[in-house]
PDB file of C-alpha atoms and ligand atoms in Angstrom:
ATOM      1  CA  MET A  16     170.936 -85.026 -76.671  1.00  0.00           C
ATOM      2  CA  SER A  17     170.098 -81.995 -78.782  1.00  0.00           C
ATOM      3  CA  ASN A  18     166.531 -83.070 -79.548  1.00  0.00           C
ATOM      4  CA  ASN A  19     164.840 -81.212 -76.774  1.00  0.00           C
ATOM      5  CA  LEU A  20     166.557 -77.898 -77.151  1.00  0.00           C
ATOM      6  CA  PHE A  21     164.974 -74.489 -77.616  1.00  0.00           C
ATOM      7  CA  VAL A  22     166.640 -71.133 -78.013  1.00  0.00           C
ATOM      8  CA  LEU A  23     164.853 -68.054 -76.732  1.00  0.00           C
ATOM      9  CA  SER A  24     166.494 -64.969 -78.111  1.00  0.00           C
ATOM     10  CA  GLY A  25     165.887 -61.318 -78.833  1.00  0.00           C
ATOM     11  CA  PRO A  26     167.429 -57.984 -77.991  1.00  0.00           C
ATOM     12  CA  SER A  27     168.293 -56.894 -74.474  1.00  0.00           C
ATOM     13  CA  GLY A  28     165.022 -55.422 -73.169  1.00  0.00           C
ATOM     14  CA  SER A  29     162.783 -57.672 -75.275  1.00  0.00           C
ATOM     15  CA  GLY A  30     161.732 -59.331 -72.022  1.00  0.00           C
ATOM     16  CA  LYS A  31     162.949 -62.807 -72.945  1.00  0.00           C
ATOM     17  CA  ASN A  32     163.866 -63.697 -69.347  1.00  0.00           C
ATOM     18  CA  THR A  33     160.437 -62.639 -68.078  1.00  0.00           C
ATOM     19  CA  VAL A  34     158.805 -64.564 -70.899  1.00  0.00           C
ATOM     20  CA  TYR A  35     160.876 -67.625 -69.978  1.00  0.00           C
ATOM     21  CA  ASN A  36     159.740 -67.405 -66.342  1.00  0.00           C
ATOM     22  CA  GLY A  37     156.107 -67.311 -67.468  1.00  0.00           C
ATOM     23  CA  VAL A  38     156.600 -70.303 -69.768  1.00  0.00           C
ATOM     24  CA  ALA A  39     158.464 -72.267 -67.070  1.00  0.00           C
ATOM     25  CA  ALA A  40     155.443 -71.831 -64.782  1.00  0.00           C
ATOM     26  CA  LEU A  41     153.287 -73.478 -67.492  1.00  0.00           C
ATOM     27  CA  ILE A  42     155.741 -76.198 -68.578  1.00  0.00           C
ATOM     28  CA  PRO A  43     157.660 -77.582 -65.588  1.00  0.00           C
ATOM     29  CA  GLU A  44     159.703 -79.898 -67.850  1.00  0.00           C
ATOM     30  CA  ILE A  45     161.744 -76.993 -69.190  1.00  0.00           C
ATOM     31  CA  GLU A  46     164.869 -75.600 -67.585  1.00  0.00           C
ATOM     32  CA  LYS A  47     167.230 -72.853 -68.660  1.00  0.00           C
ATOM     33  CA  THR A  48     170.916 -73.431 -69.147  1.00  0.00           C
ATOM     34  CA  VAL A  49     173.035 -71.289 -66.824  1.00  0.00           C
ATOM     35  CA  SER A  50     175.493 -69.294 -68.928  1.00  0.00           C
ATOM     36  CA  ALA A  51     179.030 -68.325 -68.026  1.00  0.00           C
ATOM     37  CA  THR A  52     179.911 -64.630 -68.164  1.00  0.00           C
ATOM     38  CA  THR A  53     182.747 -62.274 -67.306  1.00  0.00           C
ATOM     39  CA  ARG A  54     180.263 -59.510 -66.429  1.00  0.00           C
ATOM     40  CA  ALA A  55     180.060 -58.466 -62.777  1.00  0.00           C
ATOM     41  CA  PRO A  56     176.974 -59.729 -60.922  1.00  0.00           C
ATOM     42  CA  ARG A  57     174.133 -57.232 -60.583  1.00  0.00           C
ATOM     43  CA  GLU A  58     172.467 -56.743 -57.260  1.00  0.00           C
ATOM     44  CA  GLY A  59     170.510 -59.848 -56.334  1.00  0.00           C
ATOM     45  CA  GLU A  60     172.128 -62.091 -58.934  1.00  0.00           C
ATOM     46  CA  ILE A  61     173.407 -65.414 -57.631  1.00  0.00           C
ATOM     47  CA  ASP A  62     176.458 -67.272 -58.918  1.00  0.00           C
ATOM     48  CA  GLY A  63     175.429 -70.638 -60.354  1.00  0.00           C
ATOM     49  CA  VAL A  64     171.777 -69.594 -60.633  1.00  0.00           C
ATOM     50  CA  ASP A  65     171.685 -66.494 -62.819  1.00  0.00           C
ATOM     51  CA  TYR A  66     175.124 -67.039 -64.342  1.00  0.00           C
ATOM     52  CA  TYR A  67     178.445 -68.651 -63.589  1.00  0.00           C
ATOM     53  CA  PHE A  68     180.416 -65.466 -62.958  1.00  0.00           C
ATOM     54  CA  ILE A  69     184.014 -66.149 -63.937  1.00  0.00           C
ATOM     55  CA  PRO A  70     187.126 -64.049 -64.593  1.00  0.00           C
ATOM     56  CA  VAL A  71     188.231 -63.315 -68.189  1.00  0.00           C
ATOM     57  CA  LYS A  72     191.284 -65.592 -67.859  1.00  0.00           C
ATOM     58  CA  GLU A  73     189.121 -68.542 -66.846  1.00  0.00           C
ATOM     59  CA  PHE A  74     186.628 -67.833 -69.636  1.00  0.00           C
ATOM     60  CA  GLU A  75     189.425 -67.752 -72.215  1.00  0.00           C
ATOM     61  CA  LYS A  76     190.831 -70.985 -70.829  1.00  0.00           C
ATOM     62  CA  LYS A  77     187.436 -72.610 -71.334  1.00  0.00           C
ATOM     63  CA  ILE A  78     187.311 -71.270 -74.912  1.00  0.00           C
ATOM     64  CA  ARG A  79     190.663 -72.925 -75.636  1.00  0.00           C
ATOM     65  CA  ALA A  80     189.490 -76.163 -74.025  1.00  0.00           C
ATOM     66  CA  ASP A  81     186.422 -76.116 -76.348  1.00  0.00           C
ATOM     67  CA  GLU A  82     184.035 -76.128 -73.399  1.00  0.00           C
ATOM     68  CA  PHE A  83     181.471 -73.844 -75.064  1.00  0.00           C
ATOM     69  CA  VAL A  84     178.667 -74.742 -77.474  1.00  0.00           C
ATOM     70  CA  GLU A  85     178.686 -71.043 -78.362  1.00  0.00           C
ATOM     71  CA  PHE A  86     180.095 -67.881 -76.896  1.00  0.00           C
ATOM     72  CA  VAL A  87     180.180 -64.202 -77.843  1.00  0.00           C
ATOM     73  CA  LYS A  88     181.732 -60.962 -76.815  1.00  0.00           C
ATOM     74  CA  TYR A  89     178.750 -58.732 -76.089  1.00  0.00           C
ATOM     75  CA  GLY A  90     179.615 -55.144 -75.190  1.00  0.00           C
ATOM     76  CA  ASP A  91     182.764 -55.485 -73.113  1.00  0.00           C
ATOM     77  CA  ASN A  92     182.040 -58.951 -71.726  1.00  0.00           C
ATOM     78  CA  TYR A  93     182.064 -62.579 -72.729  1.00  0.00           C
ATOM     79  CA  TYR A  94     178.927 -64.729 -72.483  1.00  0.00           C
ATOM     80  CA  GLY A  95     178.742 -68.407 -73.350  1.00  0.00           C
ATOM     81  CA  THR A  96     176.790 -71.638 -73.065  1.00  0.00           C
ATOM     82  CA  LEU A  97     178.817 -74.485 -71.605  1.00  0.00           C
ATOM     83  CA  ARG A  98     178.521 -77.939 -73.172  1.00  0.00           C
ATOM     84  CA  SER A  99     178.310 -79.291 -69.614  1.00  0.00           C
ATOM     85  CA  GLU A 100     175.044 -77.362 -69.088  1.00  0.00           C
ATOM     86  CA  ILE A 101     173.343 -79.017 -72.073  1.00  0.00           C
ATOM     87  CA  LYS A 102     174.525 -82.384 -70.772  1.00  0.00           C
ATOM     88  CA  ARG A 103     173.405 -81.593 -67.215  1.00  0.00           C
ATOM     89  CA  LEU A 104     169.842 -80.925 -68.381  1.00  0.00           C
ATOM     90  CA  ALA A 105     169.779 -83.860 -70.810  1.00  0.00           C
ATOM     91  CA  ASP A 106     170.908 -86.185 -68.004  1.00  0.00           C
ATOM     92  CA  ILE A 107     167.976 -85.190 -65.800  1.00  0.00           C
ATOM     93  CA  GLY A 108     165.530 -85.428 -68.720  1.00  0.00           C
ATOM     94  CA  LYS A 109     164.804 -81.718 -68.939  1.00  0.00           C
ATOM     95  CA  ILE A 110     163.939 -79.712 -72.049  1.00  0.00           C
ATOM     96  CA  ALA A 111     166.789 -77.215 -72.287  1.00  0.00           C
ATOM     97  CA  VAL A 112     166.067 -73.564 -73.041  1.00  0.00           C
ATOM     98  CA  LEU A 113     168.960 -71.265 -73.901  1.00  0.00           C
ATOM     99  CA  ILE A 114     168.175 -67.597 -73.252  1.00  0.00           C
ATOM    100  CA  ILE A 115     170.864 -65.857 -75.257  1.00  0.00           C
ATOM    101  CA  GLU A 116     171.587 -62.965 -77.610  1.00  0.00           C
ATOM    102  CA  VAL A 117     171.264 -63.167 -81.377  1.00  0.00           C
ATOM    103  CA  ARG A 118     174.729 -64.125 -82.648  1.00  0.00           C
ATOM    104  CA  GLY A 119     174.958 -66.949 -80.140  1.00  0.00           C
ATOM    105  CA  ALA A 120     171.447 -68.114 -81.036  1.00  0.00           C
ATOM    106  CA  LEU A 121     172.316 -68.405 -84.717  1.00  0.00           C
ATOM    107  CA  ASN A 122     175.478 -70.336 -83.829  1.00  0.00           C
ATOM    108  CA  VAL A 123     173.472 -72.829 -81.765  1.00  0.00           C
ATOM    109  CA  LYS A 124     171.272 -73.437 -84.791  1.00  0.00           C
ATOM    110  CA  ARG A 125     174.417 -74.371 -86.730  1.00  0.00           C
ATOM    111  CA  VAL A 126     175.624 -76.788 -84.031  1.00  0.00           C
ATOM    112  CA  PHE A 127     172.151 -78.269 -83.354  1.00  0.00           C
ATOM    113  CA  PRO A 128     170.096 -77.833 -86.552  1.00  0.00           C
ATOM    114  CA  GLU A 129     167.162 -79.708 -85.019  1.00  0.00           C
ATOM    115  CA  SER A 130     166.851 -77.204 -82.170  1.00  0.00           C
ATOM    116  CA  GLU A 131     164.067 -74.609 -82.458  1.00  0.00           C
ATOM    117  CA  SER A 132     164.744 -70.919 -82.238  1.00  0.00           C
ATOM    118  CA  ILE A 133     162.265 -68.311 -81.024  1.00  0.00           C
ATOM    119  CA  PHE A 134     162.819 -64.566 -81.439  1.00  0.00           C
ATOM    120  CA  ILE A 135     161.111 -62.294 -78.907  1.00  0.00           C
ATOM    121  CA  LEU A 136     160.332 -58.918 -80.446  1.00  0.00           C
ATOM    122  CA  PRO A 137     159.731 -55.741 -78.480  1.00  0.00           C
ATOM    123  CA  PRO A 138     156.656 -53.853 -79.728  1.00  0.00           C
ATOM    124  CA  SER A 139     158.941 -50.974 -80.851  1.00  0.00           C
ATOM    125  CA  ILE A 140     162.430 -49.512 -80.411  1.00  0.00           C
ATOM    126  CA  ASP A 141     160.937 -46.776 -78.178  1.00  0.00           C
ATOM    127  CA  VAL A 142     159.477 -49.386 -75.835  1.00  0.00           C
ATOM    128  CA  LEU A 143     162.838 -51.155 -75.833  1.00  0.00           C
ATOM    129  CA  ARG A 144     164.626 -47.951 -74.828  1.00  0.00           C
ATOM    130  CA  GLU A 145     162.147 -47.404 -71.998  1.00  0.00           C
ATOM    131  CA  ARG A 146     162.617 -50.969 -70.767  1.00  0.00           C
ATOM    132  CA  ILE A 147     166.412 -50.793 -70.806  1.00  0.00           C
ATOM    133  CA  LEU A 148     166.356 -47.382 -69.075  1.00  0.00           C
ATOM    134  CA  GLY A 149     163.660 -48.530 -66.643  1.00  0.00           C
ATOM    135  CA  ARG A 150     165.910 -51.311 -65.378  1.00  0.00           C
ATOM    136  CA  GLY A 151     168.265 -48.663 -64.037  1.00  0.00           C
ATOM    137  CA  GLN A 152     171.055 -51.236 -64.145  1.00  0.00           C
ATOM    138  CA  ASN A 153     173.087 -49.751 -66.953  1.00  0.00           C
ATOM    139  CA  THR A 154     174.921 -46.479 -67.376  1.00  0.00           C
ATOM    140  CA  GLU A 155     173.742 -44.132 -70.139  1.00  0.00           C
ATOM    141  CA  GLU A 156     176.669 -45.261 -72.282  1.00  0.00           C
ATOM    142  CA  GLU A 157     175.812 -48.935 -71.749  1.00  0.00           C
ATOM    143  CA  THR A 158     172.155 -48.249 -72.539  1.00  0.00           C
ATOM    144  CA  GLU A 159     173.081 -46.591 -75.829  1.00  0.00           C
ATOM    145  CA  LYS A 160     175.430 -49.473 -76.638  1.00  0.00           C
ATOM    146  CA  ARG A 161     172.652 -52.000 -75.913  1.00  0.00           C
ATOM    147  CA  LEU A 162     170.204 -50.070 -78.082  1.00  0.00           C
ATOM    148  CA  ARG A 163     172.634 -50.002 -80.993  1.00  0.00           C
ATOM    149  CA  ILE A 164     173.185 -53.749 -80.618  1.00  0.00           C
ATOM    150  CA  ALA A 165     169.405 -54.256 -80.387  1.00  0.00           C
ATOM    151  CA  GLU A 166     168.796 -52.459 -83.688  1.00  0.00           C
ATOM    152  CA  GLN A 167     171.339 -54.733 -85.379  1.00  0.00           C
ATOM    153  CA  GLU A 168     169.836 -57.800 -83.715  1.00  0.00           C
ATOM    154  CA  MET A 169     166.342 -56.975 -84.986  1.00  0.00           C
ATOM    155  CA  LEU A 170     167.645 -57.353 -88.550  1.00  0.00           C
ATOM    156  CA  GLU A 171     168.237 -61.068 -87.916  1.00  0.00           C
ATOM    157  CA  LYS A 172     164.698 -61.972 -86.895  1.00  0.00           C
ATOM    158  CA  GLU A 173     163.848 -63.709 -90.179  1.00  0.00           C
ATOM    159  CA  LYS A 174     166.565 -66.287 -89.527  1.00  0.00           C
ATOM    160  CA  TYR A 175     164.588 -67.727 -86.606  1.00  0.00           C
ATOM    161  CA  ASP A 176     162.061 -70.571 -86.723  1.00  0.00           C
ATOM    162  CA  HIS A 177     159.508 -68.463 -84.811  1.00  0.00           C
ATOM    163  CA  ARG A 178     158.887 -64.786 -83.987  1.00  0.00           C
ATOM    164  CA  VAL A 179     156.680 -63.624 -81.132  1.00  0.00           C
ATOM    165  CA  ILE A 180     155.917 -60.007 -80.166  1.00  0.00           C
ATOM    166  CA  ASN A 181     156.144 -59.260 -76.447  1.00  0.00           C
ATOM    167  CA  ASP A 182     153.506 -56.556 -76.172  1.00  0.00           C
ATOM    168  CA  ASP A 183     151.053 -58.261 -73.826  1.00  0.00           C
ATOM    169  CA  LEU A 184     153.185 -60.551 -71.631  1.00  0.00           C
ATOM    170  CA  GLU A 185     150.491 -63.175 -71.062  1.00  0.00           C
ATOM    171  CA  VAL A 186     149.730 -63.506 -74.774  1.00  0.00           C
ATOM    172  CA  CYS A 187     153.439 -63.783 -75.535  1.00  0.00           C
ATOM    173  CA  VAL A 188     154.000 -66.422 -72.825  1.00  0.00           C
ATOM    174  CA  ASN A 189     151.115 -68.531 -74.148  1.00  0.00           C
ATOM    175  CA  GLU A 190     152.396 -68.319 -77.720  1.00  0.00           C
ATOM    176  CA  VAL A 191     155.906 -69.389 -76.705  1.00  0.00           C
ATOM    177  CA  ALA A 192     154.502 -72.194 -74.533  1.00  0.00           C
ATOM    178  CA  ASP A 193     152.481 -73.455 -77.541  1.00  0.00           C
ATOM    179  CA  ILE A 194     155.574 -73.425 -79.756  1.00  0.00           C
ATOM    180  CA  ILE A 195     157.512 -75.465 -77.188  1.00  0.00           C
ATOM    181  CA  ARG A 196     154.676 -77.955 -76.587  1.00  0.00           C
ATOM    182  CA  LYS A 197     154.287 -78.529 -80.333  1.00  0.00           C
ATOM    183  CA  GLY A 198     158.044 -78.727 -80.819  1.00  0.00           C
ATOM    184  CA  VAL A 199     158.437 -81.327 -78.088  1.00  0.00           C
ATOM    185  CA  LYS A 200     155.586 -83.433 -79.448  1.00  0.00           C
ATOM    186  CA  LYS A 201     157.239 -83.607 -82.878  1.00  0.00           C
ATOM    187  CA  LYS A 202     160.397 -85.128 -81.408  1.00  0.00           C
TER     188      LYS A 202
HETATM  189  P1  5GP B 550     172.880 -59.329 -69.473  1.00  0.00           P
HETATM  190  O1  5GP B 550     174.183 -58.647 -69.250  1.00  0.00           O
HETATM  191  O2  5GP B 550     171.755 -58.351 -69.638  1.00  0.00           O
HETATM  192  O3  5GP B 550     172.589 -60.398 -68.443  1.00  0.00           O
HETATM  193  O4  5GP B 550     173.009 -60.128 -70.867  1.00  0.00           O
HETATM  194  C1  5GP B 550     173.373 -59.469 -72.035  1.00  0.00           C
HETATM  195  C2  5GP B 550     172.947 -60.294 -73.234  1.00  0.00           C
HETATM  196  O5  5GP B 550     173.712 -61.517 -73.281  1.00  0.00           O
HETATM  197  C3  5GP B 550     171.483 -60.722 -73.155  1.00  0.00           C
HETATM  198  O6  5GP B 550     170.898 -60.561 -74.440  1.00  0.00           O
HETATM  199  C4  5GP B 550     171.568 -62.167 -72.766  1.00  0.00           C
HETATM  200  O7  5GP B 550     170.460 -62.929 -73.202  1.00  0.00           O
HETATM  201  C5  5GP B 550     172.831 -62.595 -73.489  1.00  0.00           C
HETATM  202  N1  5GP B 550     173.404 -63.846 -72.984  1.00  0.00           N
HETATM  203  C6  5GP B 550     173.349 -64.354 -71.731  1.00  0.00           C
HETATM  204  N2  5GP B 550     173.976 -65.527 -71.673  1.00  0.00           N
HETATM  205  C7  5GP B 550     174.440 -65.794 -72.916  1.00  0.00           C
HETATM  206  C8  5GP B 550     175.153 -66.890 -73.512  1.00  0.00           C
HETATM  207  O8  5GP B 550     175.519 -67.872 -72.892  1.00  0.00           O
HETATM  208  N3  5GP B 550     175.459 -66.769 -74.826  1.00  0.00           N
HETATM  209  C9  5GP B 550     175.079 -65.714 -75.577  1.00  0.00           C
HETATM  210  N4  5GP B 550     175.378 -65.723 -76.866  1.00  0.00           N
HETATM  211  N5  5GP B 550     174.404 -64.663 -75.055  1.00  0.00           N
HETATM  212  C10 5GP B 550     174.086 -64.707 -73.742  1.00  0.00           C
END
């Protein structure tokens, strides 16, 4: 079940979701797991597509019921990958891609050692700041919090199987697609 599992991680603002979308256009066999979160939906986000948006009480109930492969408290909210999501994708023969932050990514590696982890690096911290600010979705305080987390997250990059810099999006997408194609072939 865990054979075809890839983890795409990196700091908020590294562009990992955009990179995933580019890779998914090249490799239709991949599909992302939909995470559960207690964060409020942003404009345009759809429940069950972008996330399963659930209240804190329900999230904590799922933690107690051991329904998560991994979960973290990130900022003021919980985020987690449900076991049922991995199963859902395995059942339909998809290659699962988890797009998650760094602590969760390292936990997945512990649960599924044969999974492959990819760290998406921003070209610099300044670019990261611009990207997080450019989104206009976070308050100044949240942006600062995300940047502080990002700096910590960058220290973990050596623990990943692969590192790819997201400077030129197309180059980055092709590199990640190559890693996944090679990884799938091995299995
Ligand atoms: P955002 O609030 O910007 O959607 O997500 C904040 C951070 O949480 C991002 O780095 C995102 O990749 C990460 N994240 C989303 N879902 C999960 C998950 O299920 N587990 C973990 N560990 N991180 C997640």
